[in-house]
Amino acid sequence: MSEPTEIRSQPVIAKVRRTVLKAGGTLLISLLAPLPAFAAQILAVRVWPADEYTRVTLENDTNLKTTHFIIKNPERLVVDVEGIDLGPTLKSLVAKIQSNDPYIKQVRVGQNKPNVVRLVFDLKEEVNPQVFTLAPVGEYKHRLVFDLYPVNPPDPIAALIEKGQWSLDVPPDAMPPPTAEVVPPYVEPKSGRPPQVTRMLTIALDPGHGGEDPGAIGRGGSYEKNIVLAIAKRLKAKLEQLPNMRVMLTRDGDYFVPLQVRVQKARKVQADLFVSIHADAFVQATANGSSVFALSEKGATSTAARWLANKENAADLIGGTNIKNHDKQLASVLLDLSTTAQINDSMKLGKAVLNEIGGINRLHKGAVEQAGFAVLKAPDIPSILIETAFISNPEEESRLNDDAYQDRMADAVAQGIRKYFAKNPPLAKSRMM
């Protein structure tokens, strides 16, 4: 009886074996088959128009690959972004282009082909586009950035000429030779006569952060970039009321300016002073007071100063710069022999300003501190960085948003600058027109 049973079982075993092998083969094929592609998610779109350039940012959850090209007559920039599908967030970019944008007339977006979205920027003039990606940093995820620079960029000296400020210089042939002789910026009036013009003084004011880089954010939601720009504009107006002074802002709107570009702008207009304006933040809300900093060649004067310099120097990472175009020229001038003299003059300027600020707010430190701030590294311009107050302190944040406090802060800095020049007249020099 057992033998027939064994014979009948063989076809059943073979069938089971074939079923198992078939199932295994199907599983193997499914494992080897390519998985369906998942499109990246566009998290936010932002547009930062300015006279210097317009920036468009796409924030997303992964790194994106792009190709771009220019089409002439009329001027257009075409960008193909791979790995994404057209969604509502990206569509919202169309409405974010304003009529007063200096360089973009409008933008059109469409699904060019599966997983590829095409952006077409209709331009108002010829531009030099820079398209690059930024790795996650701070609160930001991956970013795809389009910086649209005009082929003919605005000249800061031309802007001063347009305002009627540059032409007020004494003609070069009427100036003393550029020697060690010092001259006052102006002669105080005698017997009611108007002051005698010696030469114009150029002040570069640098409102920190801007655009993609908000700077510190207060507990009440205040952005450092907005507060310091407001203070800088007030200070500009007050300085321009003093005899023979003109002022250049490194930024006059909400857009990002790399640290080394801020220094280059000051040198471009041959500034006599550089004043960077900030509003500090700390992990503890109790931190308070105003501070003034100068550059240091030998390291920071305190751990807090070093920490702050490192934080401010990270602005380029947050604001986002195109590494390929990063200007390394600044590094070559940092060891200039004039650096020591610059730091000495910066300390004098810092003390004059700190003394005035102490009259309207508590000082965080009673002396000018020093650290390696990248934005203070112009070797030929006395430069200071002012932390007007702690935006992370609720009381000081409220004060920083108050028009009257902003005005008093601007007054104090202006008086500090005036008193610095009264005791430290600048060298006579001819201006390159």
Short mmCIF file of C-alpha atoms in Angstrom, two decimals:
data_model
loop_
_atom_site.label_atom_id
_atom_site.label_comp_id
_atom_site.label_asym_id
_atom_site.label_seq_id
_atom_site.Cartn_x
_atom_site.Cartn_y
_atom_site.Cartn_z
CA MET A 1 0.00 0.00 0.00
CA SER A 2 2.86 2.40 0.70
CA GLU A 3 4.44 2.10 -2.77
CA PRO A 4 1.46 3.41 -4.79
CA THR A 5 1.10 6.31 -2.34
CA GLU A 6 4.76 7.36 -2.94
CA ILE A 7 4.28 7.17 -6.73
CA ARG A 8 1.16 9.32 -6.62
CA SER A 9 2.96 11.99 -4.48
CA GLN A 10 5.71 12.79 -7.04
CA PRO A 11 3.54 14.91 -9.43
CA VAL A 12 2.24 16.91 -6.45
CA ILE A 13 5.78 17.66 -5.19
CA ALA A 14 6.88 18.77 -8.66
CA LYS A 15 3.90 21.13 -8.92
CA VAL A 16 4.67 22.65 -5.56
CA ARG A 17 8.33 23.11 -6.58
CA ARG A 18 7.32 24.89 -9.80
CA THR A 19 4.96 27.19 -7.88
CA VAL A 20 7.68 28.14 -5.38
CA LEU A 21 10.23 28.83 -8.12
CA LYS A 22 7.73 30.96 -10.03
CA ALA A 23 6.91 32.97 -6.94
CA GLY A 24 10.61 33.44 -6.18
CA GLY A 25 11.27 34.61 -9.72
CA THR A 26 8.42 37.11 -9.53
CA LEU A 27 9.78 38.43 -6.22
CA LEU A 28 13.29 38.75 -7.68
CA ILE A 29 11.96 40.65 -10.70
CA SER A 30 10.02 43.01 -8.44
CA LEU A 31 13.12 43.70 -6.35
CA LEU A 32 15.24 44.44 -9.41
CA ALA A 33 12.64 46.62 -11.13
CA PRO A 34 13.23 50.40 -10.77
CA LEU A 35 11.12 52.13 -8.15
CA PRO A 36 8.79 54.88 -9.34
CA ALA A 37 10.42 58.35 -9.18
CA PHE A 38 9.12 60.65 -6.47
CA ALA A 39 9.13 64.36 -7.26
CA ALA A 40 10.88 66.77 -4.92
CA GLN A 41 8.66 69.08 -2.92
CA ILE A 42 8.94 72.85 -3.37
CA LEU A 43 8.50 74.23 0.15
CA ALA A 44 8.61 77.97 -0.54
CA VAL A 45 9.37 80.52 -3.24
CA ARG A 46 10.78 83.98 -2.51
CA VAL A 47 11.69 87.00 -4.64
CA TRP A 48 14.10 89.76 -3.53
CA PRO A 49 14.17 92.66 -6.04
CA ALA A 50 16.81 95.39 -5.72
CA ASP A 51 18.63 97.86 -7.94
CA GLU A 52 21.79 95.78 -7.65
CA TYR A 53 20.21 92.47 -8.61
CA THR A 54 17.05 90.41 -8.24
CA ARG A 55 17.17 87.09 -6.42
CA VAL A 56 14.62 84.30 -6.82
CA THR A 57 14.82 81.40 -4.37
CA LEU A 58 13.12 78.00 -4.52
CA GLU A 59 13.34 76.18 -1.20
CA ASN A 60 12.88 72.43 -1.49
CA ASP A 61 13.38 69.14 0.34
CA THR A 62 16.28 67.87 -1.76
CA ASN A 63 19.04 69.07 -4.06
CA LEU A 64 17.78 69.92 -7.56
CA LYS A 65 19.51 69.70 -10.93
CA THR A 66 19.00 72.51 -13.43
CA THR A 67 19.99 73.71 -16.87
CA HIS A 68 19.53 77.28 -18.05
CA PHE A 69 20.08 79.43 -21.13
CA ILE A 70 19.40 82.94 -22.42
CA ILE A 71 17.15 83.76 -25.38
CA LYS A 72 17.60 87.13 -27.10
CA ASN A 73 15.15 89.57 -28.71
CA PRO A 74 13.34 89.83 -26.38
CA GLU A 75 15.56 88.99 -23.44
CA ARG A 76 14.51 85.82 -21.61
CA LEU A 77 16.10 83.45 -19.11
CA VAL A 78 14.94 79.85 -19.42
CA VAL A 79 15.53 77.42 -16.54
CA ASP A 80 14.65 73.71 -16.62
CA VAL A 81 14.40 72.19 -13.14
CA GLU A 82 14.59 68.41 -13.03
CA GLY A 83 12.95 66.14 -10.48
CA ILE A 84 9.88 68.25 -9.71
CA ASP A 85 6.26 68.49 -10.80
CA LEU A 86 4.34 71.71 -11.17
CA GLY A 87 2.45 72.37 -7.94
CA PRO A 88 0.62 75.27 -6.30
CA THR A 89 3.69 76.54 -4.42
CA LEU A 90 5.73 76.88 -7.59
CA LYS A 91 2.76 78.38 -9.44
CA SER A 92 2.62 81.11 -6.78
CA LEU A 93 5.95 82.43 -8.10
CA VAL A 94 4.05 84.13 -10.93
CA ALA A 95 2.19 86.42 -8.53
CA LYS A 96 5.35 87.27 -6.57
CA ILE A 97 6.91 89.22 -9.45
CA GLN A 98 6.03 92.88 -8.87
CA SER A 99 5.74 95.54 -11.56
CA ASN A 100 8.56 97.57 -9.96
CA ASP A 101 11.07 94.70 -10.19
CA PRO A 102 14.11 96.25 -11.92
CA TYR A 103 14.96 93.21 -14.03
CA ILE A 104 12.05 90.76 -14.27
CA LYS A 105 8.98 91.67 -16.31
CA GLN A 106 7.12 88.45 -15.56
CA VAL A 107 7.73 84.73 -15.09
CA ARG A 108 5.96 81.79 -16.73
CA VAL A 109 6.01 78.28 -15.31
CA GLY A 110 4.94 75.02 -16.94
CA GLN A 111 5.46 71.25 -16.93
CA ASN A 112 7.93 70.91 -19.80
CA LYS A 113 7.93 67.10 -19.61
CA PRO A 114 7.46 64.50 -16.86
CA ASN A 115 9.48 65.49 -13.79
CA VAL A 116 10.84 68.63 -15.49
CA VAL A 117 9.41 72.11 -14.86
CA ARG A 118 10.41 75.02 -17.10
CA LEU A 119 10.63 78.59 -15.78
CA VAL A 120 10.78 81.40 -18.32
CA PHE A 121 11.77 84.82 -16.96
CA ASP A 122 10.80 87.65 -19.31
CA LEU A 123 13.43 90.29 -18.64
CA LYS A 124 13.41 94.08 -18.74
CA GLU A 125 17.05 94.27 -19.76
CA GLU A 126 20.10 92.12 -20.44
CA VAL A 127 21.32 90.23 -17.34
CA ASN A 128 24.17 88.01 -16.23
CA PRO A 129 22.36 85.15 -14.46
CA GLN A 130 23.92 83.11 -11.69
CA VAL A 131 22.10 79.85 -10.94
CA PHE A 132 23.37 77.80 -8.00
CA THR A 133 22.28 75.59 -5.12
CA LEU A 134 22.73 76.00 -1.37
CA ALA A 135 22.92 73.20 1.18
CA PRO A 136 20.61 73.29 4.22
CA VAL A 137 21.66 75.82 6.87
CA GLY A 138 19.86 77.36 9.83
CA GLU A 139 16.11 77.29 9.27
CA TYR A 140 16.48 76.68 5.54
CA LYS A 141 16.32 73.38 3.65
CA HIS A 142 17.90 72.98 0.21
CA ARG A 143 17.73 76.14 -1.90
CA LEU A 144 17.91 76.73 -5.63
CA VAL A 145 18.90 80.34 -6.28
CA PHE A 146 18.66 82.54 -9.38
CA ASP A 147 20.61 85.81 -9.06
CA LEU A 148 19.93 88.13 -11.99
CA TYR A 149 22.66 90.79 -12.23
CA PRO A 150 22.45 93.58 -14.81
CA VAL A 151 25.08 93.53 -17.53
CA ASN A 152 25.69 97.20 -16.71
CA PRO A 153 25.65 97.30 -12.89
CA PRO A 154 24.89 100.53 -11.00
CA ASP A 155 27.95 102.50 -9.92
CA PRO A 156 27.87 103.79 -6.30
CA ILE A 157 29.88 106.87 -7.28
CA ALA A 158 27.45 107.58 -10.12
CA ALA A 159 24.64 107.39 -7.56
CA LEU A 160 26.38 110.01 -5.41
CA ILE A 161 26.94 112.22 -8.46
CA GLU A 162 23.26 111.90 -9.34
CA LYS A 163 22.35 113.10 -5.86
CA GLY A 164 24.68 116.08 -6.31
CA GLN A 165 27.01 114.89 -3.56
CA TRP A 166 30.16 113.76 -5.36
CA SER A 167 30.53 116.98 -7.34
CA LEU A 168 30.84 118.94 -4.09
CA ASP A 169 34.44 117.80 -3.78
CA VAL A 170 37.14 120.40 -3.98
CA PRO A 171 38.83 119.96 -7.40
CA PRO A 172 41.92 117.71 -7.17
CA ASP A 173 44.25 120.48 -8.32
CA ALA A 174 43.09 122.63 -5.41
CA MET A 175 43.84 119.92 -2.87
CA PRO A 176 47.09 119.64 -0.92
CA PRO A 177 49.32 116.78 -2.07
CA PRO A 178 48.45 113.38 -0.54
CA THR A 179 51.05 113.47 2.22
CA ALA A 180 50.88 112.91 5.94
CA GLU A 181 49.46 116.42 6.36
CA VAL A 182 46.09 116.29 8.08
CA VAL A 183 43.20 118.61 7.39
CA PRO A 184 39.93 119.13 9.21
CA PRO A 185 36.82 117.98 7.39
CA TYR A 186 35.45 121.48 7.74
CA VAL A 187 36.29 124.77 9.43
CA GLU A 188 33.82 125.94 12.05
CA PRO A 189 32.07 129.18 11.00
CA LYS A 190 33.36 132.45 12.45
CA SER A 191 31.27 135.59 12.93
CA GLY A 192 28.25 133.98 11.29
CA ARG A 193 30.09 133.17 8.02
CA PRO A 194 29.40 129.76 6.41
CA PRO A 195 32.02 127.07 7.05
CA GLN A 196 34.89 126.80 4.60
CA VAL A 197 34.80 123.55 2.65
CA THR A 198 38.05 121.62 2.80
CA ARG A 199 36.90 118.31 1.35
CA MET A 200 33.96 115.97 1.56
CA LEU A 201 33.89 113.10 4.02
CA THR A 202 32.34 109.85 2.84
CA ILE A 203 30.72 107.57 5.40
CA ALA A 204 29.74 104.00 4.50
CA LEU A 205 26.85 102.74 6.62
CA ASP A 206 26.28 99.00 6.59
CA PRO A 207 22.87 97.72 7.79
CA GLY A 208 23.56 94.08 8.62
CA HIS A 209 21.90 91.04 7.03
CA GLY A 210 19.00 91.42 4.56
CA GLY A 211 17.03 89.36 2.07
CA GLU A 212 17.44 85.63 2.66
CA ASP A 213 19.34 86.42 5.87
CA PRO A 214 16.94 87.88 8.48
CA GLY A 215 19.64 88.17 11.12
CA ALA A 216 18.50 87.63 14.70
CA ILE A 217 14.78 87.25 15.34
CA GLY A 218 13.25 88.64 18.52
CA ARG A 219 10.70 86.80 20.64
CA GLY A 220 8.08 89.25 19.41
CA GLY A 221 8.88 88.35 15.80
CA SER A 222 11.06 91.37 14.96
CA TYR A 223 13.72 90.85 12.30
CA GLU A 224 17.15 92.34 12.90
CA LYS A 225 17.52 93.15 9.18
CA ASN A 226 14.50 95.49 9.27
CA ILE A 227 15.43 97.30 12.48
CA VAL A 228 19.04 98.01 11.53
CA LEU A 229 18.02 99.28 8.08
CA ALA A 230 15.60 101.73 9.73
CA ILE A 231 18.32 102.95 12.11
CA ALA A 232 20.84 103.26 9.26
CA LYS A 233 18.45 105.42 7.22
CA ARG A 234 17.88 107.70 10.22
CA LEU A 235 21.63 107.93 10.79
CA LYS A 236 22.23 108.73 7.11
CA ALA A 237 19.81 111.64 7.26
CA LYS A 238 21.47 113.05 10.40
CA LEU A 239 25.01 112.74 9.05
CA GLU A 240 24.07 114.46 5.82
CA GLN A 241 22.93 117.46 7.86
CA LEU A 242 26.53 117.94 9.07
CA PRO A 243 28.86 120.05 6.94
CA ASN A 244 30.72 118.26 4.12
CA MET A 245 29.47 114.77 4.88
CA ARG A 246 27.91 112.34 2.43
CA VAL A 247 26.71 108.82 3.12
CA MET A 248 26.56 105.58 1.15
CA LEU A 249 24.42 102.65 2.35
CA THR A 250 25.72 99.19 1.52
CA ARG A 251 22.07 98.20 1.13
CA ASP A 252 19.03 100.45 1.04
CA GLY A 253 16.38 97.74 0.87
CA ASP A 254 15.57 94.18 1.89
CA TYR A 255 18.12 92.19 -0.10
CA PHE A 256 21.24 90.20 0.69
CA VAL A 257 24.74 91.63 0.26
CA PRO A 258 27.73 89.30 0.85
CA LEU A 259 30.18 90.43 3.51
CA GLN A 260 33.09 90.98 1.14
CA VAL A 261 30.86 92.97 -1.24
CA ARG A 262 29.97 95.33 1.63
CA VAL A 263 33.67 96.04 2.12
CA GLN A 264 34.22 96.45 -1.63
CA LYS A 265 31.41 99.00 -1.82
CA ALA A 266 33.02 101.11 0.89
CA ARG A 267 36.38 101.00 -0.86
CA LYS A 268 34.77 101.81 -4.20
CA VAL A 269 33.60 105.19 -2.92
CA GLN A 270 36.85 105.68 -0.96
CA ALA A 271 34.98 105.86 2.33
CA ASP A 272 36.59 107.63 5.27
CA LEU A 273 34.65 105.49 7.78
CA PHE A 274 32.74 102.21 7.73
CA VAL A 275 30.00 101.64 10.33
CA SER A 276 28.17 98.30 10.42
CA ILE A 277 24.89 98.31 12.36
CA HIS A 278 23.39 95.24 14.07
CA ALA A 279 21.04 94.15 16.87
CA ASP A 280 22.49 91.30 18.89
CA ALA A 281 20.86 88.08 20.11
CA PHE A 282 21.82 85.58 22.80
CA VAL A 283 20.43 82.32 24.07
CA GLN A 284 19.47 83.94 27.37
CA ALA A 285 16.75 86.60 27.16
CA THR A 286 18.29 88.51 30.08
CA ALA A 287 21.35 89.60 28.05
CA ASN A 288 21.12 93.34 27.40
CA GLY A 289 23.03 96.46 26.49
CA SER A 290 24.82 98.02 23.52
CA SER A 291 28.32 97.18 22.29
CA VAL A 292 30.90 98.45 19.82
CA PHE A 293 33.50 96.24 18.12
CA ALA A 294 36.63 96.79 16.07
CA LEU A 295 38.83 94.37 14.14
CA SER A 296 41.47 92.31 15.89
CA GLU A 297 44.67 90.93 14.39
CA LYS A 298 45.54 88.78 17.39
CA GLY A 299 42.24 87.16 18.33
CA ALA A 300 39.11 88.18 20.15
CA THR A 301 39.22 90.17 23.38
CA SER A 302 36.63 87.87 24.95
CA THR A 303 34.86 84.56 24.37
CA ALA A 304 31.62 86.45 23.75
CA ALA A 305 33.29 88.65 21.12
CA ARG A 306 34.68 85.58 19.35
CA TRP A 307 31.27 83.88 19.44
CA LEU A 308 29.59 86.96 18.03
CA ALA A 309 32.17 87.37 15.25
CA ASN A 310 31.72 83.73 14.23
CA LYS A 311 27.94 84.20 14.18
CA GLU A 312 28.11 87.38 12.10
CA ASN A 313 30.67 85.84 9.74
CA ALA A 314 28.20 83.03 9.03
CA ALA A 315 25.88 85.52 7.32
CA ASP A 316 27.16 84.49 3.89
CA LEU A 317 26.12 80.88 4.54
CA ILE A 318 22.60 81.92 5.53
CA GLY A 319 22.18 84.69 2.98
CA GLY A 320 23.63 82.45 0.29
CA THR A 321 26.59 83.26 -1.95
CA ASN A 322 27.69 81.64 -5.16
CA ILE A 323 30.92 79.92 -4.10
CA LYS A 324 32.24 79.80 -7.67
CA ASN A 325 32.21 83.58 -7.85
CA HIS A 326 33.51 84.20 -4.33
CA ASP A 327 36.08 86.98 -4.53
CA LYS A 328 39.32 85.92 -2.86
CA GLN A 329 40.94 89.31 -3.37
CA LEU A 330 39.90 90.43 0.10
CA ALA A 331 42.11 87.81 1.74
CA SER A 332 45.16 89.20 -0.05
CA VAL A 333 44.73 92.69 1.40
CA LEU A 334 44.16 91.67 5.02
CA LEU A 335 47.89 91.69 5.75
CA ASP A 336 48.31 95.17 4.30
CA LEU A 337 50.69 97.28 6.33
CA SER A 338 47.93 99.81 6.92
CA THR A 339 45.87 97.30 8.91
CA THR A 340 47.50 98.23 12.22
CA ALA A 341 46.82 101.91 11.64
CA GLN A 342 43.25 101.07 10.61
CA ILE A 343 42.67 99.21 13.87
CA ASN A 344 44.10 102.07 15.93
CA ASP A 345 41.78 104.55 14.23
CA SER A 346 38.88 102.12 14.54
CA MET A 347 39.42 101.91 18.29
CA LYS A 348 39.33 105.72 18.56
CA LEU A 349 36.13 105.85 16.50
CA GLY A 350 34.63 103.05 18.56
CA LYS A 351 35.35 104.82 21.85
CA ALA A 352 33.80 108.06 20.62
CA VAL A 353 30.64 106.26 19.50
CA LEU A 354 30.45 104.05 22.60
CA ASN A 355 30.61 107.10 24.88
CA GLU A 356 27.62 108.64 23.10
CA ILE A 357 25.59 105.41 23.02
CA GLY A 358 26.16 105.05 26.75
CA GLY A 359 24.01 108.11 27.23
CA ILE A 360 20.86 106.42 25.85
CA ASN A 361 21.29 102.73 26.72
CA ARG A 362 23.11 100.49 29.14
CA LEU A 363 26.45 99.33 27.78
CA HIS A 364 26.98 95.58 27.61
CA LYS A 365 30.72 96.23 27.93
CA GLY A 366 32.25 99.54 28.96
CA ALA A 367 35.07 99.32 26.41
CA VAL A 368 35.39 98.68 22.68
CA GLU A 369 35.85 94.95 22.06
CA GLN A 370 37.77 93.32 19.23
CA ALA A 371 37.31 90.18 17.14
CA GLY A 372 37.81 88.91 13.60
CA PHE A 373 34.68 90.34 11.96
CA ALA A 374 34.95 89.78 8.21
CA VAL A 375 32.98 92.94 7.45
CA LEU A 376 35.55 95.11 9.26
CA LYS A 377 38.52 93.97 7.19
CA ALA A 378 39.02 96.93 4.87
CA PRO A 379 42.71 97.67 5.55
CA ASP A 380 42.44 101.35 4.65
CA ILE A 381 39.14 102.38 6.28
CA PRO A 382 38.54 102.81 10.05
CA SER A 383 35.69 100.37 10.67
CA ILE A 384 33.42 99.53 13.60
CA LEU A 385 30.46 97.25 14.21
CA ILE A 386 27.71 98.49 16.53
CA GLU A 387 25.34 96.13 18.34
CA THR A 388 22.57 98.61 19.11
CA ALA A 389 20.84 96.36 21.67
CA PHE A 390 19.80 92.73 22.25
CA ILE A 391 16.81 91.90 20.07
CA SER A 392 16.54 88.65 22.03
CA ASN A 393 15.69 90.67 25.15
CA PRO A 394 11.93 91.43 25.08
CA GLU A 395 12.38 94.87 26.68
CA GLU A 396 15.14 95.88 24.28
CA GLU A 397 13.28 94.39 21.32
CA SER A 398 10.37 96.69 22.12
CA ARG A 399 12.76 99.63 22.39
CA LEU A 400 14.43 98.80 19.07
CA ASN A 401 11.03 98.97 17.36
CA ASP A 402 10.29 102.39 18.87
CA ASP A 403 10.79 105.33 16.50
CA ALA A 404 11.99 107.59 19.29
CA TYR A 405 14.65 105.10 20.43
CA GLN A 406 15.83 104.55 16.86
CA ASP A 407 16.17 108.30 16.49
CA ARG A 408 18.14 108.66 19.72
CA MET A 409 20.44 105.81 18.68
CA ALA A 410 21.07 107.48 15.32
CA ASP A 411 21.73 110.79 17.09
CA ALA A 412 24.24 109.18 19.43
CA VAL A 413 26.18 107.50 16.62
CA ALA A 414 26.20 110.69 14.55
CA GLN A 415 27.56 112.68 17.48
CA GLY A 416 30.22 110.03 18.09
CA ILE A 417 31.33 110.28 14.45
CA ARG A 418 31.39 114.07 14.59
CA LYS A 419 33.51 114.07 17.75
CA TYR A 420 35.88 111.48 16.28
CA PHE A 421 36.57 113.69 13.25
CA ALA A 422 36.99 116.74 15.49
CA LYS A 423 39.92 115.02 17.23
CA ASN A 424 41.15 112.89 14.33
CA PRO A 425 41.03 114.87 11.08
CA PRO A 426 41.41 112.67 8.00
CA LEU A 427 44.43 112.71 5.75
CA ALA A 428 44.27 115.05 2.77
CA LYS A 429 43.82 113.05 -0.41
CA SER A 430 42.73 113.54 -3.97
CA ARG A 431 39.59 111.79 -5.08
CA MET A 432 39.57 109.64 -8.19
CA MET A 433 36.62 110.75 -10.29
#
